[in-house]
Short mmCIF file of C-alpha atoms in Angstrom, two decimals:
data_model
loop_
_atom_site.label_atom_id
_atom_site.label_comp_id
_atom_site.label_asym_id
_atom_site.label_seq_id
_atom_site.Cartn_x
_atom_site.Cartn_y
_atom_site.Cartn_z
CA UNK A 1 37.44 0.80 -9.78
CA UNK A 2 36.86 1.73 -13.37
CA UNK A 3 38.39 4.73 -15.16
CA UNK A 4 35.10 6.56 -15.04
CA UNK A 5 34.62 6.31 -11.27
CA UNK A 6 35.68 9.91 -10.71
CA UNK A 7 32.92 11.04 -13.05
CA UNK A 8 30.30 9.78 -10.59
CA UNK A 9 28.96 11.61 -7.54
CA UNK A 10 30.38 9.92 -4.42
CA UNK A 11 26.95 9.26 -2.86
CA UNK A 12 27.62 5.47 -2.69
CA UNK A 13 30.87 6.01 -0.74
CA UNK A 14 33.87 4.03 -1.84
CA UNK A 15 31.70 1.01 -2.74
CA UNK A 16 32.97 -2.46 -2.20
CA UNK A 17 36.14 -3.29 -4.05
CA UNK A 18 34.42 -5.71 -6.39
CA UNK A 19 33.32 -5.63 -10.02
CA UNK A 20 31.11 -8.44 -11.23
CA UNK A 21 31.03 -9.42 -14.87
CA UNK A 22 28.83 -12.50 -14.94
CA UNK A 23 25.94 -13.97 -12.99
CA UNK A 24 23.94 -17.20 -12.98
CA UNK A 25 21.51 -18.35 -10.34
CA UNK A 26 23.03 -17.69 -6.94
CA UNK A 27 26.53 -17.16 -8.31
CA UNK A 28 28.47 -14.11 -9.38
CA UNK A 29 31.95 -13.93 -10.94
CA UNK A 30 34.32 -10.95 -10.71
CA UNK A 31 36.85 -9.72 -13.24
CA UNK A 32 39.48 -12.23 -12.12
CA UNK A 33 37.03 -15.11 -12.50
CA UNK A 34 36.55 -15.65 -8.81
CA UNK A 35 33.15 -17.13 -7.96
CA UNK A 36 30.95 -15.74 -5.21
CA UNK A 37 27.84 -17.09 -3.45
CA UNK A 38 25.21 -14.36 -3.53
CA UNK A 39 23.06 -14.28 -0.39
CA UNK A 40 21.79 -10.71 -0.96
CA UNK A 41 20.26 -10.83 -4.43
CA UNK A 42 21.05 -7.24 -5.30
CA UNK A 43 19.30 -6.19 -2.13
CA UNK A 44 16.21 -8.58 -2.49
CA UNK A 45 15.91 -7.90 -6.24
CA UNK A 46 16.94 -11.00 -8.13
CA UNK A 47 14.27 -13.30 -6.60
CA UNK A 48 14.80 -15.87 -9.41
CA UNK A 49 18.59 -15.64 -9.26
CA UNK A 50 20.82 -13.88 -11.80
CA UNK A 51 19.85 -14.00 -15.43
CA UNK A 52 16.93 -16.43 -15.08
CA UNK A 53 16.22 -18.26 -18.30
CA UNK A 54 12.41 -17.68 -17.99
CA UNK A 55 12.88 -13.88 -18.01
CA UNK A 56 15.85 -13.73 -20.37
CA UNK A 57 14.10 -15.45 -23.23
CA UNK A 58 11.10 -13.18 -23.08
CA UNK A 59 13.26 -10.04 -22.76
CA UNK A 60 15.36 -10.99 -25.80
CA UNK A 61 12.20 -11.47 -27.85
CA UNK A 62 10.80 -8.14 -26.74
CA UNK A 63 14.02 -6.24 -27.37
CA UNK A 64 13.84 -7.35 -31.03
CA UNK A 65 10.27 -5.99 -31.32
CA UNK A 66 9.66 -2.80 -29.44
CA UNK A 67 11.06 -0.97 -26.37
CA UNK A 68 8.99 2.13 -25.74
CA UNK A 69 5.92 4.05 -26.91
CA UNK A 70 4.78 5.93 -23.77
CA UNK A 71 1.71 5.54 -21.62
CA UNK A 72 -0.41 7.36 -24.16
CA UNK A 73 -0.93 4.02 -25.85
CA UNK A 74 -1.96 0.56 -24.71
CA UNK A 75 0.98 -1.61 -23.56
CA UNK A 76 -0.20 -5.26 -23.58
CA UNK A 77 2.20 -6.64 -20.93
CA UNK A 78 1.45 -3.69 -18.68
CA UNK A 79 -2.14 -4.69 -18.68
CA UNK A 80 -1.29 -8.42 -18.28
CA UNK A 81 0.95 -7.73 -15.31
CA UNK A 82 -1.77 -5.54 -13.72
CA UNK A 83 -4.22 -8.40 -14.15
CA UNK A 84 -1.78 -10.84 -12.58
CA UNK A 85 -1.19 -8.57 -9.60
CA UNK A 86 -4.93 -7.93 -8.94
CA UNK A 87 -5.89 -11.50 -9.49
CA UNK A 88 -3.48 -12.64 -6.85
CA UNK A 89 -3.90 -9.91 -4.27
CA UNK A 90 -6.52 -7.83 -2.50
CA UNK A 91 -5.97 -4.96 -4.90
CA UNK A 92 -8.13 -3.77 -7.83
CA UNK A 93 -6.04 -1.22 -9.75
CA UNK A 94 -2.31 -0.81 -10.43
CA UNK A 95 -0.05 2.14 -11.23
CA UNK A 96 3.42 1.31 -12.65
CA UNK A 97 6.55 3.32 -12.14
CA UNK A 98 10.32 2.72 -12.05
CA UNK A 99 11.29 2.12 -8.45
CA UNK A 100 10.21 1.52 -4.86
CA UNK A 101 10.56 5.19 -3.91
CA UNK A 102 8.27 6.17 -6.82
CA UNK A 103 5.80 3.52 -5.84
CA UNK A 104 5.65 4.90 -2.26
CA UNK A 105 5.51 8.45 -3.62
CA UNK A 106 2.44 7.42 -5.64
CA UNK A 107 0.87 5.79 -2.54
CA UNK A 108 1.38 9.04 -0.55
CA UNK A 109 -0.14 11.09 -3.41
CA UNK A 110 -3.06 8.70 -3.81
CA UNK A 111 -3.89 8.81 -0.14
CA UNK A 112 -3.83 12.57 0.01
CA UNK A 113 -5.78 13.01 -3.18
CA UNK A 114 -8.45 10.56 -2.10
CA UNK A 115 -9.14 12.56 1.01
CA UNK A 116 -8.91 15.88 -0.80
CA UNK A 117 -10.85 15.20 -4.05
CA UNK A 118 -13.02 12.18 -3.31
CA UNK A 119 -13.86 12.66 0.33
CA UNK A 120 -13.69 16.44 0.31
CA UNK A 121 -11.38 16.50 3.41
CA UNK A 122 -8.24 18.43 2.36
CA UNK A 123 -7.45 19.01 5.99
CA UNK A 124 -6.64 15.33 6.38
CA UNK A 125 -3.24 14.82 4.79
CA UNK A 126 -0.96 13.52 7.45
CA UNK A 127 0.45 9.95 7.28
CA UNK A 128 1.75 8.09 10.31
CA UNK A 129 4.84 5.97 9.65
CA UNK A 130 7.22 4.21 12.07
CA UNK A 131 10.58 4.58 13.64
CA UNK A 132 13.31 2.61 11.82
CA UNK A 133 11.26 2.36 8.67
CA UNK A 134 12.62 2.99 5.20
CA UNK A 135 10.46 4.15 2.38
CA UNK A 136 12.74 5.72 -0.28
CA UNK A 137 14.98 8.66 -1.21
CA UNK A 138 12.59 11.16 -2.84
CA UNK A 139 11.86 14.22 -0.66
CA UNK A 140 8.49 12.81 0.41
CA UNK A 141 9.59 9.26 0.96
CA UNK A 142 12.74 10.12 2.83
CA UNK A 143 10.58 12.38 5.03
CA UNK A 144 8.28 9.43 5.53
CA UNK A 145 11.28 7.30 6.56
CA UNK A 146 11.72 6.89 10.33
CA UNK A 147 15.48 7.23 10.23
CA UNK A 148 17.21 10.65 10.67
CA UNK A 149 20.39 9.65 8.75
CA UNK A 150 18.63 9.77 5.33
CA UNK A 151 17.32 13.29 5.98
CA UNK A 152 20.60 15.00 6.81
CA UNK A 153 21.14 18.10 4.75
CA UNK A 154 17.80 18.01 2.88
CA UNK A 155 15.79 20.53 4.94
CA UNK A 156 13.26 21.94 4.63
CA UNK A 157 11.33 18.67 4.39
CA UNK A 158 7.73 18.52 3.36
CA UNK A 159 5.17 18.41 6.19
CA UNK A 160 2.62 15.73 6.74
CA UNK A 161 4.38 12.85 8.40
CA UNK A 162 4.29 11.66 12.01
CA UNK A 163 6.35 8.85 13.51
CA UNK A 164 5.28 6.10 15.91
CA UNK A 165 7.33 3.42 17.70
CA UNK A 166 7.11 0.16 15.77
CA UNK A 167 4.94 -2.51 17.40
CA UNK A 168 3.48 -0.08 19.91
CA UNK A 169 -0.27 0.23 19.30
CA UNK A 170 -0.94 2.41 22.29
CA UNK A 171 1.60 5.04 21.09
CA UNK A 172 0.14 4.86 17.59
CA UNK A 173 -3.34 5.51 19.01
CA UNK A 174 -2.17 8.67 20.71
CA UNK A 175 -0.76 10.09 17.43
CA UNK A 176 -3.96 9.81 15.37
CA UNK A 177 -5.55 13.18 15.10
CA UNK A 178 -7.91 15.31 12.91
CA UNK A 179 -5.17 15.65 10.17
CA UNK A 180 -4.43 11.93 9.88
CA UNK A 181 -5.40 10.24 6.59
CA UNK A 182 -3.35 7.03 6.59
CA UNK A 183 -0.99 4.68 8.38
CA UNK A 184 1.99 3.36 6.37
CA UNK A 185 4.25 0.53 7.47
CA UNK A 186 6.40 -2.45 6.50
CA UNK A 187 5.47 -5.94 7.62
CA UNK A 188 9.20 -6.57 8.06
CA UNK A 189 11.52 -3.57 8.39
CA UNK A 190 14.27 -4.65 6.01
CA UNK A 191 16.59 -1.61 6.24
CA UNK A 192 15.69 -1.02 9.80
CA UNK A 193 17.11 -4.33 11.06
CA UNK A 194 14.81 -7.10 9.81
CA UNK A 195 12.20 -6.34 12.46
CA UNK A 196 8.88 -8.21 12.11
CA UNK A 197 5.50 -6.73 12.88
CA UNK A 198 3.79 -8.52 15.73
CA UNK A 199 0.37 -10.03 14.78
CA UNK A 200 -1.44 -8.37 17.69
CA UNK A 201 0.05 -4.98 16.67
CA UNK A 202 -1.24 -5.36 13.06
CA UNK A 203 -4.62 -6.43 14.37
CA UNK A 204 -4.81 -3.17 16.37
CA UNK A 205 -3.48 -1.10 13.41
CA UNK A 206 -6.27 -2.35 11.15
CA UNK A 207 -8.83 -1.78 13.93
CA UNK A 208 -7.63 1.82 14.34
CA UNK A 209 -7.87 2.39 10.56
CA UNK A 210 -11.39 1.14 10.53
CA UNK A 211 -12.37 3.13 13.63
CA UNK A 212 -10.98 6.46 12.27
CA UNK A 213 -11.66 5.92 8.55
CA UNK A 214 -7.97 5.88 7.68
CA UNK A 215 -6.25 4.21 4.74
CA UNK A 216 -3.77 1.39 5.48
CA UNK A 217 -0.70 1.45 3.24
CA UNK A 218 1.74 -1.53 3.31
CA UNK A 219 5.19 -1.02 1.92
CA UNK A 220 6.06 -4.34 0.25
CA UNK A 221 9.06 -3.05 -1.69
CA UNK A 222 11.47 -5.48 0.01
CA UNK A 223 8.99 -8.15 1.26
CA UNK A 224 6.84 -8.62 -1.84
CA UNK A 225 6.92 -11.16 -4.70
CA UNK A 226 7.37 -14.24 -2.63
CA UNK A 227 10.26 -13.28 -0.45
CA UNK A 228 8.70 -13.80 2.92
CA UNK A 229 6.95 -17.13 2.23
CA UNK A 230 3.77 -15.52 0.84
CA UNK A 231 3.39 -13.64 -2.43
CA UNK A 232 2.89 -10.54 -0.30
CA UNK A 233 3.89 -10.22 3.37
CA UNK A 234 0.50 -8.77 4.43
CA UNK A 235 -0.95 -12.18 3.71
CA UNK A 236 0.76 -13.61 6.84
CA UNK A 237 -1.49 -11.36 8.92
CA UNK A 238 -4.87 -12.00 7.34
CA UNK A 239 -5.39 -8.34 6.41
CA UNK A 240 -6.33 -6.39 3.24
CA UNK A 241 -4.50 -3.09 2.94
CA UNK A 242 -6.07 -0.28 0.98
CA UNK A 243 -2.76 0.30 -0.85
CA UNK A 244 0.43 -1.66 -1.11
CA UNK A 245 3.62 -0.95 -2.97
CA UNK A 246 6.07 -3.20 -4.92
CA UNK A 247 9.38 -2.91 -6.72
CA UNK A 248 12.68 -4.81 -6.22
CA UNK A 249 11.72 -8.47 -6.88
CA UNK A 250 9.05 -7.72 -9.42
CA UNK A 251 11.32 -7.35 -12.42
CA UNK A 252 14.26 -9.66 -11.72
CA UNK A 253 16.55 -6.66 -11.99
CA UNK A 254 14.73 -4.59 -14.62
CA UNK A 255 13.65 -1.25 -13.07
CA UNK A 256 10.02 -1.41 -12.14
CA UNK A 257 7.71 -0.29 -9.30
CA UNK A 258 3.99 -0.74 -8.73
CA UNK A 259 1.39 0.71 -6.50
CA UNK A 260 -1.71 -1.37 -6.02
CA UNK A 261 -4.94 0.03 -4.58
CA UNK A 262 -8.55 -0.79 -3.76
CA UNK A 263 -11.40 0.01 -6.14
CA UNK A 264 -12.69 2.86 -3.97
CA UNK A 265 -9.41 4.73 -4.70
CA UNK A 266 -9.64 4.51 -8.53
CA UNK A 267 -11.31 7.84 -9.07
CA UNK A 268 -8.68 9.68 -7.00
CA UNK A 269 -6.15 9.06 -9.69
CA UNK A 270 -8.30 10.54 -12.47
CA UNK A 271 -6.84 11.35 -15.90
CA UNK A 272 -3.78 13.61 -15.69
CA UNK A 273 -3.46 13.36 -11.91
CA UNK A 274 -0.24 11.31 -11.93
CA UNK A 275 2.11 9.74 -14.46
CA UNK A 276 5.46 8.30 -15.38
CA UNK A 277 7.29 8.40 -18.71
CA UNK A 278 9.01 5.06 -18.41
CA UNK A 279 6.69 3.42 -15.87
CA UNK A 280 5.30 0.11 -17.05
CA UNK A 281 7.09 0.16 -20.40
CA UNK A 282 7.52 -2.83 -22.69
CA UNK A 283 10.78 -4.18 -21.23
CA UNK A 284 9.97 -3.76 -17.53
CA UNK A 285 6.53 -5.30 -17.76
CA UNK A 286 7.83 -8.14 -19.93
CA UNK A 287 10.25 -8.96 -17.10
CA UNK A 288 7.56 -8.45 -14.53
CA UNK A 289 5.11 -10.87 -16.16
CA UNK A 290 7.80 -13.56 -16.67
CA UNK A 291 8.99 -13.13 -13.07
CA UNK A 292 5.54 -13.21 -11.48
CA UNK A 293 4.29 -16.16 -13.58
CA UNK A 294 7.43 -18.15 -12.69
CA UNK A 295 6.93 -17.49 -8.93
CA UNK A 296 3.27 -18.44 -9.08
CA UNK A 297 3.64 -21.53 -11.39
CA UNK A 298 6.58 -22.94 -9.48
CA UNK A 299 5.11 -22.12 -6.03
CA UNK A 300 8.29 -20.34 -5.04
CA UNK A 301 6.65 -18.47 -2.18
CA UNK A 302 6.13 -21.87 -0.45
CA UNK A 303 9.70 -22.78 -1.23
CA UNK A 304 10.93 -19.55 0.34
CA UNK A 305 8.96 -20.27 3.49
CA UNK A 306 10.54 -23.76 3.83
CA UNK A 307 14.08 -22.65 3.02
CA UNK A 308 13.73 -19.57 5.30
CA UNK A 309 12.73 -21.77 8.20
CA UNK A 310 15.69 -24.05 7.55
CA UNK A 311 18.19 -21.21 7.49
CA UNK A 312 16.86 -19.58 10.65
CA UNK A 313 16.78 -22.87 12.52
CA UNK A 314 20.29 -23.87 11.41
CA UNK A 315 21.83 -20.49 12.17
CA UNK A 316 20.05 -20.29 15.53
CA UNK A 317 21.46 -23.72 16.47
CA UNK A 318 24.98 -23.22 15.16
CA UNK A 319 25.36 -19.67 16.56
CA UNK A 320 23.62 -20.28 19.92
CA UNK A 321 26.96 -20.24 21.82
CA UNK A 322 28.46 -17.37 19.99
CA UNK A 323 28.66 -14.31 22.26
CA UNK A 324 28.57 -11.89 19.35
CA UNK A 325 25.16 -13.05 18.23
CA UNK A 326 22.07 -11.75 19.99
CA UNK A 327 19.34 -13.14 17.75
CA UNK A 328 18.54 -14.77 14.42
CA UNK A 329 15.19 -13.71 13.06
CA UNK A 330 13.30 -13.28 9.83
CA UNK A 331 10.34 -14.23 7.66
CA UNK A 332 10.83 -16.50 4.67
CA UNK A 333 14.06 -15.53 2.89
CA UNK A 334 14.45 -12.14 4.55
CA UNK A 335 16.68 -12.99 7.46
CA UNK A 336 18.70 -11.02 10.02
CA UNK A 337 21.54 -11.93 12.31
CA UNK A 338 21.66 -9.31 15.09
CA UNK A 339 25.15 -8.92 16.55
CA UNK A 340 26.43 -7.14 19.65
CA UNK A 341 28.68 -4.92 17.55
CA UNK A 342 28.66 -3.14 14.17
CA UNK A 343 28.78 -5.68 11.32
CA UNK A 344 30.41 -3.67 8.53
CA UNK A 345 33.77 -5.43 8.95
CA UNK A 346 32.03 -8.79 9.11
CA UNK A 347 30.24 -8.11 5.84
CA UNK A 348 33.64 -7.35 4.27
CA UNK A 349 35.23 -10.45 5.75
CA UNK A 350 32.43 -12.59 4.34
CA UNK A 351 33.02 -11.00 0.93
CA UNK A 352 36.69 -12.03 1.17
CA UNK A 353 35.41 -15.56 1.91
CA UNK A 354 33.30 -15.27 -1.33
CA UNK A 355 29.94 -14.99 0.39
CA UNK A 356 27.87 -11.84 -0.31
CA UNK A 357 25.63 -10.45 2.38
CA UNK A 358 24.48 -6.97 3.40
CA UNK A 359 23.83 -5.13 6.60
CA UNK A 360 20.43 -3.93 7.90
CA UNK A 361 21.20 -1.11 10.26
CA UNK A 362 24.60 -1.04 12.06
CA UNK A 363 24.38 -4.30 13.94
CA UNK A 364 22.42 -6.77 11.71
CA UNK A 365 23.75 -9.00 8.94
CA UNK A 366 20.94 -9.40 6.41
CA UNK A 367 20.45 -12.42 4.14
CA UNK A 368 18.09 -12.19 1.14
CA UNK A 369 19.04 -15.03 -1.17
CA UNK A 370 17.31 -16.14 -4.34
CA UNK A 371 13.99 -17.94 -3.81
CA UNK A 372 15.58 -20.75 -5.96
CA UNK A 373 18.78 -21.08 -3.87
CA UNK A 374 19.71 -24.75 -3.38
CA UNK A 375 20.12 -26.44 0.04
CA UNK A 376 23.74 -27.11 -0.93
CA UNK A 377 24.42 -23.39 -1.41
CA UNK A 378 22.54 -22.55 1.80
CA UNK A 379 24.70 -25.02 3.78
CA UNK A 380 27.85 -23.56 2.22
CA UNK A 381 26.85 -20.05 3.17
CA UNK A 382 25.86 -20.99 6.71
CA UNK A 383 29.20 -22.79 7.18
CA UNK A 384 31.15 -19.68 6.08
CA UNK A 385 29.08 -17.31 8.20
CA UNK A 386 29.49 -19.57 11.26
CA UNK A 387 33.27 -19.70 10.68
CA UNK A 388 33.62 -15.94 10.29
CA UNK A 389 31.55 -15.09 13.35
CA UNK A 390 33.42 -17.76 15.47
CA UNK A 391 36.73 -16.28 14.55
CA UNK A 392 35.47 -12.78 15.31
CA UNK A 393 34.20 -13.89 18.71
CA UNK A 394 37.50 -15.59 19.52
CA UNK A 395 39.37 -12.52 18.51
CA UNK A 396 37.21 -10.28 20.73
CA UNK A 397 37.93 -12.47 23.77
CA UNK A 398 41.71 -12.15 23.15
#
């Protein structure tokens, strides 16, 4: 803990007792020079690993030229990144911001404003989201989140959100009413436990949106930019959302968020309707262009699919007889190991064994390694995870 720790609000708790001073690829080094295998990528952020050369070189060049002018002027890489996103997705227009929460906030505002100003239906402003979802920490996005723990102490919360059980189309159908304007969901609930949307459920969600004239919003903050084995997770389901949101993996660690929408929504965000001082600035979009071009050119989405299948299959086989493990599941390189008990101590034990993972809800160990992680590193991580869980299972029996 640094000398300035007491000058910070304690909202991150005691934090883990680690301070990292160097990173490269899937490795991190602490102050004592101890090396760690990173299987969490800064919570699904460093998709190209730490300090990737492809991004570093362009950032260094941009830092020597220009950092910020504001969105009152053209920003070339902002426009280039928007073109890359729309050319490789179902979207037509992009709004840049600084984080996933801001991207989801923009999506909520766009949906409401489209119904209010474009369709002339201000009475339709409610958005249906799902239990165990996570959409951010602003007042609107934490209200949209289907977990009560993030809302504690922040009342009164803004109205306009209704919650449905995940993967339950019949329950969803019953919640659609005259105030509903959109349905918002994650293809894989990362924070909620690495829960995958079932294909039949998504088919019915899209049908309900078409039937009732609702917007479909997909939160791709954690699943986007190649992590699940497709550039965007919605591609696994053969659908085209009206809006989808990005952040985390888009900038290789530089703060950036993006909301991507269909052409019909463009006029809803007319001049002056929304904005961001730092959104899409020179540094963040330089990182975004370099990151996205690398993932596309090197076909890293396909690599994530192959490596993810390997990890799930190996863990499922090696942990099959472990009574602590209920299930290994995931999509691409977003993987969860569901246990029969809370995993916080297991996460700490793995850190002590120089393997970094994170939880997803109380009982799930979450893996989100770099899309470039080597098989050698994967096998090393799997070996340590197996050992730690085997020892914990043996101790529980005793």
